[in-house]
Amino acid sequence: MQQFRRVSVIGAGYVGLATAVGLAARGHDVDLVETRTDRLEMLRAGSLPIHEPGMAAAYADTQTKSRIHPMASPAPGSDLLLVCVGTPIDEEGRSDLRQVEGALRSVADLAASGTPVVIKSTLPAGSGETIVMWLRGDSSRVFANPEFLRQGHAIEDFLKPTRVVIGAFPDADPDALALVEEVLHFTDCQLLVVGMAEADLIKNGANAFLALKLSFTNELSVLCEALNADVMKVVEGIGLDERIGSQFMQPSFGFGGSCLPKDLCALTNVGKSFGLAMHVTAAASEANADHQQHFADRIVGLMPPHSRRVAILGLAFKAGTDDVRSSPALRVAKILIARGLEVVGFDPHAAADANREVPGLSLANSAQSAIAGAGVVAIGTEWPEFRDLDWASLAKTMAAPIIIDGRRLLDGERMRALGYHFETIGAPIPRN
Ligand SMILES: NC(=O)c1ccc[n+]([C@@H]2O[C@H](COP(=O)([O-])OP(=O)(O)OC[C@H]3O[C@@H](n4cnc5c(N)ncnc54)[C@H](O)[C@@H]3O)[C@@H](O)[C@H]2O)c1
């Protein structure tokens, strides 16, 4: 029979909220600790500080049942402490573990009194000793449980994981490990109990591998443009080989978010700290930056002589989220602004954060007003609603009817029939 536990979740971002809501939905009592007062106030008022499909209703349900208790600092009495704070990288790609340090120091007394601590935040492999130091020394009840959820599917992925990985130190306390397994391995998916460095490498490696696949696809995409070939046909043919598979081969002008670019950097930097070259991960990061530069260059090349205005539709790093961390669309916006263009962006969910990241970016409150007067429209995020815009009427509002689609979202034939000069990525470029 399932036991209901009291669990503290530290950090109420994408992972912390999915964890809190998921565990509460399974009947556990959750203390949700968040240091940002704006986020805490929203949670206390019953609303969410992030956009994640299905999460608002699931959170409201847990509130009705009084299962999640938002609070500013950890309280005694929990059976388990789950650390879900952010681990961003700085401009040079180095891991910034200050949130983890703060969170671990805030629970060190509770950990010292015997409560097991599980790090769900993604750490660069090899951080184990530092973590134990921040917790003041006892490694036997410290574990890692890297999270593999996808933004846009956070709750369903948390509740139906592909695998559960638990990292433990060699002196792991068996009772503490059993409790961690009981709370976190609640489906019949495979459980892997490994060492701490292995757990972190599984997470860093899985994300880096996905990033490699995307960088490779995007490189093929640029090559297809040069060869007048269509990358969609090429990746279909490649992906039919079961050893390769067709997932994560959607071409674009680069990947972003808080995970893939970071884990490429983590593997590269950890390897380099041991004097290893890390050719593959370093190349995938460089290629990703190049693909955004290439897309920006194409936009500049398309600008009609009488216009300096570009509309970017979609600013989030992908559809289904309001997250703009390392967003390719924002990087392109920055390049265009630096080249002296006026850039107007629109995103159905990510506008406020986009403006903080790129202060020179003007924001429109609808796709229509972003497009009006633009010399070029660029599709930056694959939000499905952009397909359904009234493109026939919108052409008349532009300084010139020119579209470049960075996400293979729109139907090129239809756009050309409506009178647009339409280009996309990874396809023959019309010379008219
Ligand atoms: N976002 C994803 O899709 C995803 C998927 C898998 C793993 N991860 C990893 O999970 C971790 C969290 O990612 P995220 O996207 O949820 O980050 P996030 O930035 O959205 O959320 C982190 C939250 O922790 C809070 N916080 C920081 N220090 C705190 C402290 N001492 N006490 C309480 N709260 C504190 C922050 O204010 C913030 O609200 C990262 O390591 C990330 O790499 C993220």
Short mmCIF file of C-alpha atoms and ligand atoms in Angstrom, two decimals:
data_model
loop_
_atom_site.label_atom_id
_atom_site.label_comp_id
_atom_site.label_asym_id
_atom_site.label_seq_id
_atom_site.Cartn_x
_atom_site.Cartn_y
_atom_site.Cartn_z
CA MET A 1 0.00 0.00 0.00
CA GLN A 2 1.25 3.49 -0.88
CA GLN A 3 2.40 5.57 2.08
CA PHE A 4 1.65 9.28 2.01
CA ARG A 5 4.68 11.36 2.94
CA ARG A 6 5.46 14.97 3.70
CA VAL A 7 7.93 16.23 1.12
CA SER A 8 9.64 19.61 0.79
CA VAL A 9 10.27 20.85 -2.75
CA ILE A 10 12.81 23.69 -2.88
CA GLY A 11 12.33 25.98 -5.88
CA ALA A 12 9.04 26.65 -7.68
CA GLY A 13 10.13 26.87 -11.32
CA TYR A 14 9.24 24.47 -14.15
CA VAL A 15 10.73 21.41 -12.43
CA GLY A 16 9.80 22.31 -8.84
CA LEU A 17 6.19 23.01 -9.77
CA ALA A 18 5.83 19.83 -11.82
CA THR A 19 7.38 17.87 -8.94
CA ALA A 20 5.17 19.51 -6.30
CA VAL A 21 1.97 19.16 -8.33
CA GLY A 22 2.84 15.60 -9.40
CA LEU A 23 3.62 14.42 -5.86
CA ALA A 24 0.53 16.17 -4.46
CA ALA A 25 -1.59 14.49 -7.15
CA ARG A 26 -0.20 11.18 -5.85
CA GLY A 27 -1.47 12.06 -2.38
CA HIS A 28 1.68 13.41 -0.71
CA ASP A 29 1.70 16.59 1.36
CA VAL A 30 4.09 19.13 -0.19
CA ASP A 31 5.88 22.13 1.32
CA LEU A 32 6.79 24.23 -1.72
CA VAL A 33 9.66 26.59 -0.86
CA GLU A 34 10.32 29.60 -3.10
CA THR A 35 12.55 32.58 -2.32
CA ARG A 36 11.25 34.92 -5.05
CA THR A 37 8.50 36.92 -3.38
CA ASP A 38 6.62 37.62 -6.63
CA ARG A 39 6.42 33.87 -7.38
CA LEU A 40 5.48 33.04 -3.79
CA GLU A 41 2.67 35.61 -3.71
CA MET A 42 1.21 34.23 -6.96
CA LEU A 43 1.36 30.68 -5.63
CA ARG A 44 -0.29 31.70 -2.37
CA ALA A 45 -3.02 33.45 -4.38
CA GLY A 46 -3.63 30.21 -6.31
CA SER A 47 -2.02 31.23 -9.61
CA LEU A 48 1.12 30.02 -11.37
CA PRO A 49 4.23 32.09 -12.13
CA ILE A 50 4.93 30.11 -15.33
CA HIS A 51 2.99 28.98 -18.39
CA GLU A 52 2.83 25.22 -18.65
CA PRO A 53 -0.12 23.40 -20.30
CA GLY A 54 -2.39 21.64 -17.80
CA MET A 55 -0.45 22.90 -14.78
CA ALA A 56 -2.89 25.64 -13.65
CA ALA A 57 -5.82 23.21 -13.36
CA ALA A 58 -3.66 20.57 -11.66
CA TYR A 59 -2.33 23.16 -9.18
CA ALA A 60 -5.85 24.43 -8.45
CA ASP A 61 -6.89 20.85 -7.68
CA THR A 62 -4.03 20.37 -5.20
CA GLN A 63 -4.97 23.70 -3.57
CA THR A 64 -8.58 22.56 -3.14
CA LYS A 65 -7.26 19.49 -1.35
CA SER A 66 -4.75 21.62 0.66
CA ARG A 67 -1.87 19.41 -0.42
CA ILE A 68 0.65 22.10 -1.47
CA HIS A 69 1.82 24.70 1.05
CA PRO A 70 3.83 27.54 -0.52
CA MET A 71 6.41 28.99 1.91
CA ALA A 72 9.48 31.24 1.92
CA SER A 73 11.90 28.96 3.77
CA PRO A 74 12.11 25.24 4.61
CA ALA A 75 10.22 24.04 7.69
CA PRO A 76 11.02 21.01 9.87
CA GLY A 77 8.91 17.87 9.68
CA SER A 78 9.43 16.66 6.10
CA ASP A 79 10.37 13.06 5.27
CA LEU A 80 12.32 14.12 2.19
CA LEU A 81 13.89 17.33 0.81
CA LEU A 82 13.89 17.72 -2.99
CA VAL A 83 16.11 20.47 -4.42
CA CYS A 84 14.75 21.85 -7.74
CA VAL A 85 16.46 25.25 -7.99
CA GLY A 86 18.00 26.66 -11.17
CA THR A 87 21.54 25.90 -12.36
CA PRO A 88 22.08 28.43 -15.16
CA ILE A 89 25.28 29.06 -17.10
CA ASP A 90 26.98 32.43 -17.38
CA GLU A 91 27.92 34.21 -20.63
CA GLU A 92 31.11 32.11 -20.88
CA GLY A 93 29.15 28.87 -20.45
CA ARG A 94 30.35 28.20 -16.88
CA SER A 95 27.88 26.61 -14.44
CA ASP A 96 26.48 28.98 -11.85
CA LEU A 97 25.63 26.84 -8.81
CA ARG A 98 24.78 29.70 -6.44
CA GLN A 99 21.09 28.74 -6.22
CA VAL A 100 22.07 25.17 -5.29
CA GLU A 101 24.49 26.42 -2.67
CA GLY A 102 21.81 28.70 -1.18
CA ALA A 103 19.21 25.91 -1.17
CA LEU A 104 21.55 23.35 0.38
CA ARG A 105 22.77 25.72 3.06
CA SER A 106 19.10 26.50 3.87
CA VAL A 107 18.35 22.80 4.48
CA ALA A 108 21.70 21.81 6.05
CA ASP A 109 20.27 21.73 9.62
CA LEU A 110 17.33 19.56 8.52
CA ALA A 111 19.71 17.27 6.62
CA ALA A 112 22.00 17.03 9.66
CA SER A 113 19.03 15.90 11.75
CA GLY A 114 18.53 12.96 9.35
CA THR A 115 16.22 14.07 6.53
CA PRO A 116 17.43 12.73 3.16
CA VAL A 117 18.21 15.33 0.47
CA VAL A 118 17.64 14.67 -3.22
CA ILE A 119 19.08 16.98 -5.88
CA LYS A 120 16.77 17.13 -8.88
CA SER A 121 18.53 20.18 -10.31
CA THR A 122 20.89 19.38 -13.18
CA LEU A 123 24.49 19.56 -11.98
CA PRO A 124 27.67 19.35 -14.01
CA ALA A 125 29.14 15.88 -13.41
CA GLY A 126 31.69 15.88 -10.62
CA SER A 127 29.85 18.29 -8.28
CA GLY A 128 29.24 15.63 -5.60
CA GLU A 129 31.92 16.64 -3.11
CA THR A 130 30.95 20.31 -3.27
CA ILE A 131 27.33 19.42 -2.55
CA VAL A 132 28.25 17.40 0.50
CA MET A 133 30.40 20.31 1.73
CA TRP A 134 27.46 22.74 1.42
CA LEU A 135 25.36 20.26 3.41
CA ARG A 136 28.11 20.17 6.05
CA GLY A 137 29.45 16.74 5.48
CA ASP A 138 27.30 13.59 5.63
CA SER A 139 27.00 12.01 2.17
CA SER A 140 25.02 8.92 3.24
CA ARG A 141 21.61 10.58 2.90
CA VAL A 142 22.37 12.72 -0.17
CA PHE A 143 21.08 11.57 -3.56
CA ALA A 144 20.65 12.81 -7.11
CA ASN A 145 17.49 12.26 -9.14
CA PRO A 146 17.97 14.04 -12.46
CA GLU A 147 14.73 15.16 -14.05
CA PHE A 148 14.02 14.41 -17.73
CA LEU A 149 10.68 16.22 -18.18
CA ARG A 150 10.04 18.39 -21.25
CA GLN A 151 8.61 21.88 -20.87
CA GLY A 152 5.18 21.90 -22.50
CA HIS A 153 4.61 18.33 -21.19
CA ALA A 154 5.94 18.78 -17.66
CA ILE A 155 3.16 17.17 -15.62
CA GLU A 156 2.60 14.19 -17.90
CA ASP A 157 6.37 13.56 -18.13
CA PHE A 158 6.78 13.80 -14.35
CA LEU A 159 3.95 11.33 -13.79
CA LYS A 160 5.04 8.97 -16.61
CA PRO A 161 8.84 9.14 -16.72
CA THR A 162 10.84 7.19 -19.31
CA ARG A 163 13.20 6.03 -16.54
CA VAL A 164 14.07 6.99 -12.97
CA VAL A 165 17.76 7.52 -12.25
CA ILE A 166 18.94 7.76 -8.65
CA GLY A 167 22.53 8.72 -7.90
CA ALA A 168 23.96 7.68 -4.53
CA PHE A 169 27.31 7.92 -2.76
CA PRO A 170 29.12 4.65 -1.88
CA ASP A 171 28.15 5.02 1.81
CA ALA A 172 24.42 5.46 1.04
CA ASP A 173 22.09 4.72 3.95
CA PRO A 174 19.82 1.85 2.71
CA ASP A 175 16.74 3.13 4.57
CA ALA A 176 17.15 6.61 3.09
CA LEU A 177 17.63 5.11 -0.40
CA ALA A 178 14.52 2.98 0.05
CA LEU A 179 12.49 6.07 0.97
CA VAL A 180 13.78 7.97 -2.09
CA GLU A 181 12.83 5.03 -4.33
CA GLU A 182 9.41 4.74 -2.69
CA VAL A 183 8.52 8.40 -3.32
CA LEU A 184 10.17 8.91 -6.73
CA HIS A 185 9.90 5.55 -8.49
CA PHE A 186 6.11 5.23 -8.59
CA THR A 187 5.57 3.70 -12.05
CA ASP A 188 6.83 0.48 -13.63
CA CYS A 189 9.48 2.33 -15.68
CA GLN A 190 13.07 1.17 -15.26
CA LEU A 191 14.91 2.26 -12.11
CA LEU A 192 18.65 2.81 -12.34
CA VAL A 193 20.57 3.27 -9.10
CA VAL A 194 24.06 4.51 -9.97
CA GLY A 195 26.89 6.59 -8.52
CA MET A 196 26.53 10.37 -8.21
CA ALA A 197 28.87 11.17 -11.10
CA GLU A 198 27.09 8.59 -13.27
CA ALA A 199 23.67 10.11 -12.49
CA ASP A 200 24.89 13.57 -13.49
CA LEU A 201 26.58 12.20 -16.61
CA ILE A 202 23.37 10.43 -17.64
CA LYS A 203 21.53 13.74 -17.46
CA ASN A 204 24.28 15.87 -19.05
CA GLY A 205 24.85 13.17 -21.69
CA ALA A 206 21.17 12.69 -22.60
CA ASN A 207 20.66 16.40 -23.18
CA ALA A 208 23.95 16.78 -25.01
CA PHE A 209 23.05 13.87 -27.29
CA LEU A 210 19.70 15.48 -28.16
CA ALA A 211 21.53 18.73 -28.84
CA LEU A 212 24.01 16.94 -31.13
CA LYS A 213 21.13 15.49 -33.11
CA LEU A 214 19.59 18.93 -33.53
CA SER A 215 22.87 20.63 -34.46
CA PHE A 216 23.52 17.90 -37.01
CA THR A 217 20.02 18.28 -38.48
CA ASN A 218 20.43 22.05 -38.66
CA GLU A 219 23.81 21.69 -40.34
CA LEU A 220 22.25 19.38 -42.93
CA SER A 221 19.53 21.97 -43.32
CA VAL A 222 22.02 24.70 -44.27
CA LEU A 223 23.72 22.29 -46.67
CA CYS A 224 20.34 21.53 -48.26
CA GLU A 225 19.84 25.26 -48.93
CA ALA A 226 23.17 25.31 -50.80
CA LEU A 227 22.28 22.18 -52.79
CA ASN A 228 18.66 23.15 -53.59
CA ALA A 229 17.46 20.12 -51.63
CA ASP A 230 14.72 19.75 -49.04
CA VAL A 231 15.95 18.73 -45.58
CA MET A 232 12.54 17.30 -44.63
CA LYS A 233 12.93 14.59 -47.27
CA VAL A 234 16.53 14.02 -46.20
CA VAL A 235 15.77 13.59 -42.48
CA GLU A 236 12.80 11.36 -43.29
CA GLY A 237 15.10 9.07 -45.24
CA ILE A 238 17.78 9.13 -42.54
CA GLY A 239 15.35 8.66 -39.66
CA LEU A 240 13.83 5.50 -41.13
CA ASP A 241 16.96 3.72 -39.95
CA GLU A 242 15.90 2.44 -36.52
CA ARG A 243 19.42 2.93 -35.18
CA ILE A 244 18.96 6.67 -35.79
CA GLY A 245 15.21 7.27 -35.43
CA SER A 246 13.24 10.28 -36.58
CA GLN A 247 12.74 12.08 -33.26
CA PHE A 248 14.61 15.31 -32.57
CA MET A 249 15.37 15.82 -36.25
CA GLN A 250 13.06 18.80 -36.81
CA PRO A 251 15.17 21.47 -38.54
CA SER A 252 15.27 24.99 -37.17
CA PHE A 253 17.68 27.90 -36.80
CA GLY A 254 18.96 26.50 -33.50
CA PHE A 255 17.93 25.10 -30.16
CA GLY A 256 17.69 26.92 -26.82
CA GLY A 257 16.08 26.65 -23.42
CA SER A 258 17.63 26.15 -20.04
CA CYS A 259 18.83 22.58 -20.65
CA LEU A 260 20.35 21.61 -24.00
CA PRO A 261 22.86 24.48 -24.43
CA LYS A 262 23.77 24.17 -20.75
CA ASP A 263 24.47 20.44 -20.78
CA LEU A 264 26.61 20.74 -23.90
CA CYS A 265 28.67 23.36 -22.03
CA ALA A 266 28.72 21.25 -18.85
CA LEU A 267 30.18 18.22 -20.63
CA THR A 268 32.65 20.35 -22.56
CA ASN A 269 33.85 22.22 -19.48
CA VAL A 270 34.03 19.19 -17.18
CA GLY A 271 36.01 17.31 -19.85
CA LYS A 272 38.34 20.25 -20.38
CA SER A 273 38.98 20.46 -16.62
CA PHE A 274 40.53 16.99 -17.02
CA GLY A 275 42.55 18.11 -20.05
CA LEU A 276 40.21 16.34 -22.52
CA ALA A 277 39.46 17.99 -25.88
CA MET A 278 35.67 17.28 -25.96
CA HIS A 279 35.56 17.92 -29.73
CA VAL A 280 31.98 16.76 -30.28
CA THR A 281 30.09 18.76 -27.67
CA ALA A 282 32.17 21.89 -28.31
CA ALA A 283 31.41 21.67 -32.05
CA ALA A 284 27.66 21.26 -31.45
CA SER A 285 27.58 24.47 -29.37
CA GLU A 286 29.53 26.40 -32.02
CA ALA A 287 27.28 25.06 -34.78
CA ASN A 288 24.19 26.17 -32.86
CA ALA A 289 25.47 29.74 -32.55
CA ASP A 290 26.33 29.71 -36.29
CA HIS A 291 22.82 28.62 -37.25
CA GLN A 292 21.31 31.64 -35.52
CA GLN A 293 23.86 33.92 -37.17
CA HIS A 294 23.03 32.34 -40.55
CA PHE A 295 19.29 32.93 -40.02
CA ALA A 296 19.91 36.56 -39.03
CA ASP A 297 22.10 37.05 -42.13
CA ARG A 298 19.30 35.69 -44.31
CA ILE A 299 16.82 38.12 -42.75
CA VAL A 300 19.17 41.05 -43.37
CA GLY A 301 19.62 39.89 -46.97
CA LEU A 302 15.85 39.84 -47.50
CA MET A 303 15.18 43.37 -46.21
CA PRO A 304 13.56 45.51 -48.91
CA PRO A 305 15.40 48.82 -49.52
CA HIS A 306 12.53 50.95 -48.17
CA SER A 307 12.11 49.18 -44.80
CA ARG A 308 14.19 48.69 -41.63
CA ARG A 309 11.48 46.84 -39.69
CA VAL A 310 11.47 43.10 -38.95
CA ALA A 311 8.63 41.30 -37.18
CA ILE A 312 9.60 38.18 -35.23
CA LEU A 313 6.63 35.92 -34.49
CA GLY A 314 7.43 33.78 -31.47
CA LEU A 315 10.06 34.61 -28.87
CA ALA A 316 9.92 31.57 -26.55
CA PHE A 317 12.64 28.98 -27.10
CA LYS A 318 9.96 26.56 -28.30
CA ALA A 319 6.17 26.40 -28.50
CA GLY A 320 4.19 25.39 -25.41
CA THR A 321 6.23 27.43 -22.93
CA ASP A 322 6.78 31.04 -21.86
CA ASP A 323 10.49 30.30 -21.30
CA VAL A 324 12.92 32.56 -23.19
CA ARG A 325 16.16 31.28 -21.65
CA SER A 326 18.76 30.95 -24.47
CA SER A 327 15.93 31.50 -26.94
CA PRO A 328 17.22 31.35 -30.56
CA ALA A 329 14.59 33.94 -31.59
CA LEU A 330 15.93 36.40 -29.02
CA ARG A 331 19.53 35.84 -30.09
CA VAL A 332 18.49 36.61 -33.67
CA ALA A 333 16.65 39.72 -32.43
CA LYS A 334 19.83 40.88 -30.68
CA ILE A 335 21.92 40.38 -33.84
CA LEU A 336 19.39 42.29 -35.96
CA ILE A 337 19.17 45.17 -33.48
CA ALA A 338 22.98 45.37 -33.44
CA ARG A 339 22.83 45.59 -37.26
CA GLY A 340 20.61 48.69 -36.96
CA LEU A 341 17.23 47.12 -37.74
CA GLU A 342 14.00 47.87 -35.88
CA VAL A 343 12.76 44.57 -34.44
CA VAL A 344 9.18 44.08 -33.26
CA GLY A 345 8.37 40.82 -31.52
CA PHE A 346 5.19 39.05 -30.60
CA ASP A 347 4.71 35.93 -28.50
CA PRO A 348 1.42 34.63 -27.04
CA HIS A 349 3.06 33.82 -23.68
CA ALA A 350 6.68 34.97 -23.47
CA ALA A 351 6.53 38.71 -24.11
CA ALA A 352 7.32 40.11 -20.65
CA ASP A 353 10.44 38.01 -20.13
CA ALA A 354 11.59 38.64 -23.71
CA ASN A 355 11.66 42.36 -23.08
CA ARG A 356 13.84 41.91 -19.99
CA GLU A 357 16.32 39.80 -22.01
CA VAL A 358 16.51 42.12 -25.05
CA PRO A 359 15.71 45.70 -23.96
CA GLY A 360 15.98 47.07 -27.54
CA LEU A 361 13.20 44.78 -28.74
CA SER A 362 9.79 46.41 -29.27
CA LEU A 363 6.85 44.27 -28.28
CA ALA A 364 3.52 44.13 -30.05
CA ASN A 365 0.38 42.93 -28.32
CA SER A 366 -0.79 40.91 -31.31
CA ALA A 367 0.74 39.15 -34.29
CA GLN A 368 -1.19 41.53 -36.54
CA SER A 369 0.33 44.67 -35.04
CA ALA A 370 3.84 43.15 -35.12
CA ILE A 371 3.40 42.38 -38.81
CA ALA A 372 1.87 45.74 -39.83
CA GLY A 373 4.55 47.85 -41.53
CA ALA A 374 7.24 45.14 -41.42
CA GLY A 375 9.56 44.61 -44.37
CA VAL A 376 10.18 40.99 -43.35
CA VAL A 377 8.29 38.61 -41.06
CA ALA A 378 10.40 35.88 -39.44
CA ILE A 379 8.83 32.87 -37.71
CA GLY A 380 10.82 32.47 -34.48
CA THR A 381 8.77 29.88 -32.53
CA GLU A 382 6.49 27.16 -33.89
CA TRP A 383 3.28 28.31 -32.15
CA PRO A 384 0.52 26.55 -34.15
CA GLU A 385 -1.75 29.62 -34.02
CA PHE A 386 0.60 31.46 -36.41
CA ARG A 387 -0.54 29.04 -39.14
CA ASP A 388 -4.12 30.25 -38.74
CA LEU A 389 -3.46 33.98 -39.12
CA ASP A 390 -5.32 35.68 -41.96
CA TRP A 391 -2.19 35.81 -44.11
CA ALA A 392 -4.11 37.01 -47.19
CA SER A 393 -5.11 40.25 -45.46
CA LEU A 394 -1.83 40.61 -43.56
CA ALA A 395 0.19 40.82 -46.80
CA LYS A 396 -1.47 44.19 -47.54
CA THR A 397 -0.39 45.63 -44.18
CA MET A 398 3.33 44.92 -44.67
CA ALA A 399 5.93 47.22 -46.21
CA ALA A 400 6.73 44.24 -48.44
CA PRO A 401 5.17 40.76 -48.38
CA ILE A 402 8.27 38.78 -47.36
CA ILE A 403 8.31 35.87 -44.91
CA ILE A 404 11.16 33.70 -43.69
CA ASP A 405 10.10 30.70 -41.63
CA GLY A 406 12.72 29.51 -39.14
CA ARG A 407 10.61 26.58 -37.95
CA ARG A 408 9.12 24.98 -41.07
CA LEU A 409 5.70 25.97 -39.70
CA LEU A 410 3.90 27.54 -42.67
CA ASP A 411 2.85 26.00 -45.97
CA GLY A 412 5.20 27.56 -48.54
CA GLU A 413 3.01 26.86 -51.57
CA ARG A 414 0.04 28.53 -49.93
CA MET A 415 2.09 31.55 -48.90
CA ARG A 416 3.49 31.98 -52.42
CA ALA A 417 -0.04 31.64 -53.87
CA LEU A 418 -1.04 34.52 -51.58
CA GLY A 419 1.68 36.67 -53.17
CA TYR A 420 4.43 36.36 -50.57
CA HIS A 421 8.09 35.97 -51.26
CA PHE A 422 8.39 32.98 -48.93
CA GLU A 423 11.56 31.31 -47.76
CA THR A 424 12.09 28.65 -45.17
CA ILE A 425 15.07 26.83 -43.76
CA GLY A 426 16.55 23.71 -45.29
CA ALA A 427 14.73 24.09 -48.62
CA PRO A 428 15.53 25.47 -52.07
CA ILE A 429 15.63 29.28 -51.95
CA PRO A 430 13.40 30.91 -54.59
CA ARG A 431 15.40 33.29 -56.82
CA ASN A 432 12.81 35.89 -57.80
N1 LIG B 1 13.08 23.38 -17.26
C1 LIG B 1 13.21 22.14 -17.68
O1 LIG B 1 12.62 21.71 -18.67
C2 LIG B 1 14.11 21.20 -16.95
C3 LIG B 1 14.05 19.84 -17.24
C4 LIG B 1 14.89 18.97 -16.54
C5 LIG B 1 15.78 19.47 -15.61
N2 LIG B 1 15.84 20.80 -15.38
C6 LIG B 1 16.77 21.29 -14.35
O2 LIG B 1 16.01 21.51 -13.16
C7 LIG B 1 16.51 22.66 -12.46
C8 LIG B 1 15.42 23.68 -12.28
O3 LIG B 1 15.04 24.13 -13.57
P1 LIG B 1 13.79 25.12 -13.75
O4 LIG B 1 13.61 25.29 -15.20
O5 LIG B 1 12.66 24.65 -12.92
O6 LIG B 1 14.41 26.45 -13.10
P2 LIG B 1 13.66 27.80 -12.73
O7 LIG B 1 14.67 28.88 -12.82
O8 LIG B 1 12.40 27.91 -13.52
O9 LIG B 1 13.21 27.60 -11.22
C9 LIG B 1 14.08 27.63 -10.14
C10 LIG B 1 13.35 28.27 -8.98
O10 LIG B 1 14.10 28.08 -7.77
C11 LIG B 1 13.97 29.26 -6.98
N3 LIG B 1 15.05 29.30 -5.98
C12 LIG B 1 16.35 29.63 -6.16
N4 LIG B 1 17.03 29.51 -5.01
C13 LIG B 1 16.14 29.07 -4.06
C14 LIG B 1 16.24 28.72 -2.70
N5 LIG B 1 17.39 28.81 -2.04
N6 LIG B 1 15.12 28.32 -2.05
C15 LIG B 1 13.94 28.23 -2.71
N7 LIG B 1 13.78 28.55 -4.02
C16 LIG B 1 14.88 28.95 -4.69
C17 LIG B 1 14.04 30.35 -8.02
O11 LIG B 1 13.54 31.59 -7.52
C18 LIG B 1 13.17 29.77 -9.13
O12 LIG B 1 11.82 30.10 -8.95
C19 LIG B 1 17.70 23.16 -13.27
O13 LIG B 1 18.87 22.60 -12.78
C20 LIG B 1 17.41 22.63 -14.67
O14 LIG B 1 18.57 22.45 -15.44
C21 LIG B 1 15.02 21.67 -16.00
#
